[in-house]
XYZ file of C-alpha atoms in Angstrom:
314
model
C -11.736 10.448 -2.899
C -9.671 9.504 -5.943
C -7.969 6.115 -6.103
C -5.329 4.641 -8.363
C -2.657 1.939 -8.336
C 0.744 3.507 -7.762
C 3.607 1.632 -9.403
C 7.068 3.003 -8.822
C 10.721 2.123 -8.422
C 12.970 3.814 -5.876
C 16.697 4.069 -6.531
C 19.628 5.152 -4.416
C 21.361 8.262 -5.689
C 25.073 9.135 -5.616
C 25.986 12.786 -5.226
C 27.074 13.125 -8.864
C 23.709 12.058 -10.332
C 21.929 14.779 -12.330
C 18.302 14.439 -13.452
C 18.928 16.844 -16.341
C 20.557 13.927 -18.168
C 17.023 12.912 -19.148
C 16.618 16.132 -21.116
C 19.469 15.085 -23.391
C 17.341 12.359 -24.884
C 16.129 8.866 -24.194
C 15.356 6.627 -27.174
C 11.611 6.428 -27.720
C 10.737 9.138 -25.187
C 10.543 12.902 -25.000
C 11.464 14.531 -21.692
C 9.936 17.735 -20.372
C 12.239 20.365 -18.822
C 13.184 19.754 -15.195
C 10.681 21.315 -12.789
C 11.596 22.088 -9.158
C 9.338 22.637 -6.151
C 9.424 22.289 -2.383
C 7.059 19.866 -0.624
C 6.134 20.032 3.056
C 4.722 16.724 4.258
C 3.523 15.501 7.656
C 2.986 11.770 8.194
C 0.350 10.560 10.653
C 0.308 7.270 12.521
C -0.335 5.723 15.920
C 2.320 6.258 18.577
C 3.602 2.715 17.942
C 3.611 3.229 14.134
C 1.043 0.563 13.312
C 0.258 1.942 9.867
C 3.851 2.118 8.715
C 4.690 -1.311 10.139
C 1.791 -2.764 8.137
C 3.100 -1.120 4.952
C 0.625 1.785 4.940
C 1.113 5.543 5.102
C -1.171 8.485 5.839
C 0.175 11.935 5.032
C -0.847 15.541 4.635
C 1.044 17.531 2.035
C 0.646 21.287 1.917
C -1.337 22.274 -1.152
C -2.229 18.670 -2.053
C -4.429 17.515 0.816
C -4.400 14.043 2.347
C -3.098 10.804 0.838
C -3.509 7.271 2.171
C -1.382 4.498 0.677
C -2.221 0.833 1.228
C -0.027 -2.114 0.158
C -0.910 -3.851 -3.115
C 1.815 -6.506 -3.263
C 5.203 -6.419 -4.916
C 5.611 -5.623 -8.575
C 8.130 -6.874 -11.143
C 11.780 -5.910 -10.968
C 11.803 -4.286 -7.549
C 8.699 -2.179 -8.199
C 6.669 -0.935 -5.249
C 2.898 -1.237 -5.769
C 0.423 0.572 -3.532
C -3.196 1.678 -3.716
C -3.142 5.471 -3.426
C -6.274 7.181 -2.094
C -6.263 10.982 -2.406
C -8.540 13.227 -0.346
C -8.479 16.858 -1.548
C -9.626 18.459 1.723
C -7.103 20.639 3.550
C -8.349 20.184 7.129
C -5.988 19.789 10.071
C -7.385 16.359 10.951
C -7.226 13.161 8.863
C -10.417 12.611 6.815
C -12.942 10.274 8.433
C -13.064 8.229 5.219
C -9.309 7.631 5.388
C -9.471 6.600 9.043
C -12.275 4.155 8.265
C -10.076 2.419 5.693
C -7.338 1.794 8.282
C -9.698 0.614 11.035
C -8.252 -2.900 11.048
C -4.697 -1.631 11.437
C -5.126 1.071 14.093
C -7.953 -0.690 16.001
C -9.040 2.329 18.015
C -5.647 3.923 18.657
C -5.526 7.662 17.863
C -3.613 8.829 14.806
C -1.183 11.703 15.421
C 1.657 13.477 13.556
C 4.823 11.359 13.745
C 7.308 12.987 11.345
C 7.622 16.090 9.162
C 9.603 16.205 5.916
C 10.635 19.049 3.653
C 11.578 17.876 0.178
C 13.192 19.668 -2.729
C 11.742 17.764 -5.677
C 13.102 17.960 -9.201
C 10.876 16.182 -11.705
C 10.845 15.245 -15.370
C 7.815 13.929 -17.228
C 8.412 11.438 -20.024
C 6.179 11.167 -23.085
C 5.878 8.439 -25.684
C 6.105 8.699 -29.463
C 2.457 9.760 -29.732
C 2.861 12.446 -27.075
C 1.151 10.481 -24.333
C 2.557 10.796 -20.818
C 4.271 7.559 -19.773
C 6.037 8.195 -16.479
C 7.411 10.765 -14.087
C 10.976 10.652 -12.776
C 11.666 12.624 -9.600
C 14.852 13.402 -7.700
C 13.959 14.040 -4.046
C 16.337 15.742 -1.619
C 14.597 15.065 1.707
C 15.138 16.786 5.039
C 13.693 15.304 8.238
C 12.562 18.113 10.553
C 12.492 17.981 14.355
C 11.632 21.044 16.443
C 12.338 23.250 13.451
C 15.799 21.796 12.844
C 17.084 19.349 10.232
C 17.625 16.050 12.069
C 18.492 13.947 9.025
C 18.777 14.167 5.262
C 18.633 11.700 2.383
C 18.133 11.618 -1.359
C 16.365 9.213 -3.700
C 15.121 8.916 -7.263
C 11.644 7.589 -8.036
C 10.213 6.415 -11.342
C 6.414 6.287 -11.279
C 4.246 4.964 -14.088
C 1.245 6.899 -15.311
C -1.996 4.897 -15.109
C -2.274 2.657 -18.158
C 1.419 2.691 -19.056
C 2.978 -0.769 -19.605
C 4.906 -2.186 -16.645
C 7.855 -2.943 -18.921
C 8.574 0.796 -18.998
C 9.722 0.648 -15.370
C 12.461 -1.867 -16.126
C 13.566 0.072 -19.208
C 13.765 3.420 -17.402
C 15.425 1.889 -14.354
C 18.166 0.373 -16.495
C 18.727 3.695 -18.269
C 18.919 5.632 -14.980
C 21.360 3.164 -13.466
C 23.555 3.373 -16.548
C 23.400 7.160 -16.123
C 24.666 6.958 -12.544
C 21.715 6.101 -10.291
C 22.289 3.403 -7.678
C 20.547 0.170 -6.745
C 16.966 -0.491 -5.707
C 15.727 0.810 -2.364
C 12.103 -0.049 -1.597
C 12.150 1.835 1.715
C 9.389 4.493 1.844
C 10.371 8.003 2.909
C 8.538 7.843 6.243
C 10.286 4.590 7.152
C 13.704 6.062 6.389
C 12.867 9.169 8.380
C 11.570 7.321 11.458
C 14.341 4.746 11.620
C 14.366 1.303 13.296
C 10.989 1.692 15.043
C 9.288 1.919 11.635
C 10.931 -1.339 10.529
C 9.735 -3.355 13.523
C 7.467 -6.339 12.781
C 3.706 -6.035 13.114
C 1.792 -7.199 16.167
C 1.130 -10.482 14.337
C 4.751 -11.397 13.760
C 4.948 -15.162 13.143
C 7.680 -17.008 14.976
C 9.907 -19.450 13.140
C 8.776 -23.031 13.745
C 11.497 -25.546 14.609
C 11.456 -29.133 15.903
C 11.878 -27.611 19.373
C 8.904 -25.218 19.107
C 6.315 -25.607 21.849
C 2.566 -25.977 21.378
C 1.950 -22.322 22.232
C 4.072 -21.186 19.273
C 2.235 -23.493 16.883
C -1.159 -22.336 18.150
C -0.259 -18.648 17.901
C 1.089 -19.051 14.371
C -1.996 -20.949 13.226
C -4.409 -18.340 14.561
C -2.355 -15.308 13.574
C -1.999 -16.364 9.942
C -5.784 -16.191 9.456
C -6.152 -12.998 11.490
C -3.452 -11.372 9.365
C -5.389 -12.176 6.191
C -8.538 -10.610 7.642
C -6.694 -7.439 8.617
C -5.019 -7.090 5.232
C -8.307 -7.564 3.370
C -10.347 -5.207 5.548
C -9.725 -1.974 3.633
C -10.497 -3.566 0.261
C -13.696 -5.000 1.712
C -14.745 -1.531 2.831
C -13.968 -0.168 -0.634
C -15.952 -2.944 -2.374
C -12.941 -3.029 -4.692
C -12.852 -6.671 -5.776
C -15.397 -9.486 -5.346
C -12.513 -11.938 -5.006
C -11.447 -10.191 -1.786
C -14.762 -11.211 -0.226
C -14.025 -14.823 -1.104
C -10.530 -14.620 0.402
C -11.894 -13.080 3.592
C -14.473 -15.873 3.855
C -11.710 -18.448 3.483
C -9.804 -16.767 6.322
C -12.861 -16.810 8.603
C -13.526 -20.493 7.877
C -9.898 -21.356 8.538
C -9.883 -19.405 11.787
C -13.078 -21.036 13.062
C -11.746 -24.457 12.092
C -8.456 -23.843 13.913
C -10.278 -22.645 17.021
C -12.346 -25.829 17.041
C -9.374 -28.115 16.408
C -7.185 -26.388 18.991
C -9.920 -26.069 21.616
C -8.179 -28.460 24.081
C -5.191 -26.094 24.155
C -7.228 -22.895 24.565
C -9.506 -21.303 27.113
C -12.725 -22.986 26.025
C -15.064 -20.139 26.959
C -12.910 -17.613 25.093
C -12.558 -19.849 22.027
C -16.296 -20.586 21.798
C -17.173 -16.914 22.178
C -14.703 -15.941 19.452
C -15.970 -18.657 17.094
C -19.489 -17.325 17.563
C -18.476 -13.770 16.688
C -16.489 -14.960 13.676
C -19.561 -16.872 12.507
C -21.444 -13.569 12.396
C -18.711 -12.104 10.181
C -18.711 -15.209 7.977
C -22.491 -14.939 7.531
C -22.230 -11.277 6.513
C -19.455 -12.048 4.036
C -21.455 -14.986 2.732
C -24.413 -12.762 1.878
C -22.168 -10.392 -0.061
C -20.372 -13.253 -1.801
C -23.652 -14.884 -2.863
C -24.800 -11.593 -4.390
C -21.468 -11.176 -6.209
C -21.669 -14.696 -7.653
C -25.267 -14.147 -8.780
C -24.362 -10.846 -10.441
C -21.416 -12.453 -12.250
C -23.679 -15.229 -13.567
C -26.281 -12.730 -14.760
C -23.632 -10.733 -16.608
C -22.196 -13.895 -18.155
C -25.626 -15.075 -19.291
C -26.522 -11.607 -20.592
C -23.354 -11.537 -22.696
C -24.546 -14.678 -24.505
C -27.941 -13.231 -25.428
C -28.700 -11.744 -28.859
C -27.704 -8.097 -29.064
C -31.291 -6.843 -28.883
C -32.060 -8.899 -25.758
C -28.721 -8.054 -24.130
C -29.498 -4.336 -24.350
C -32.769 -4.900 -22.579
């Protein structure tokens, strides 16, 4: 599995827009000739679209294998940031490693094909003054296929940074493209556009607005769901061992959840609440062991960095 942080901007596209404008020159950049290819992509999800509603996507693209995208928070200037995990295998079933990473979102529900897209992609790669690749700009003409027929069609332009390129490039290229005829920002992923309103529905943990007239049940649900949501969102990163700080955040969520269950016990089924607190304690203990090891390792590295060079190498 290969992983990287995808940072891109999606723009609406009027019919008159032509990607070949980039070949005419862009101050500070050199553009490669426009390349065209056709992509056939099948997105997989549960029947109630849990992955997409949580901001994730799992796809198989012919010739490229499997790709899982997990949300990484919003970027500057309308940028979409996602952790992209690429699995090169070409099997007909989603890789077990990918399914493990979405355990918290699907929670046992089977993952099946939900939509098929055929995309005519025109792409231009941009290089900096030293010849280094900076970004890729693509113009996607997307067809949504149902039973072998085109059920819908849309078009979008994406600007994606190459790993290591400065984020400021996104804003610069976006401004240039919009001046050249591209439209406004559209953060909607392709699968969401293709699947329609069902893909835009809230998650199972949708928090209700609290008003002076809200009843106790609403307040209790919101309190518990806010911590559960944090645990679900952190689960994949915990499994990847991606960031020690994620362990700390997950521990905070477990402590908050156990505290809320204790405080709200008079409003809950006591047997259920006590049983859940006990199981959460097990999770908190496991996270605590990992967190303690992370803290110890960080201290050792800090202390080692202060040693004389000869001792530090040892």
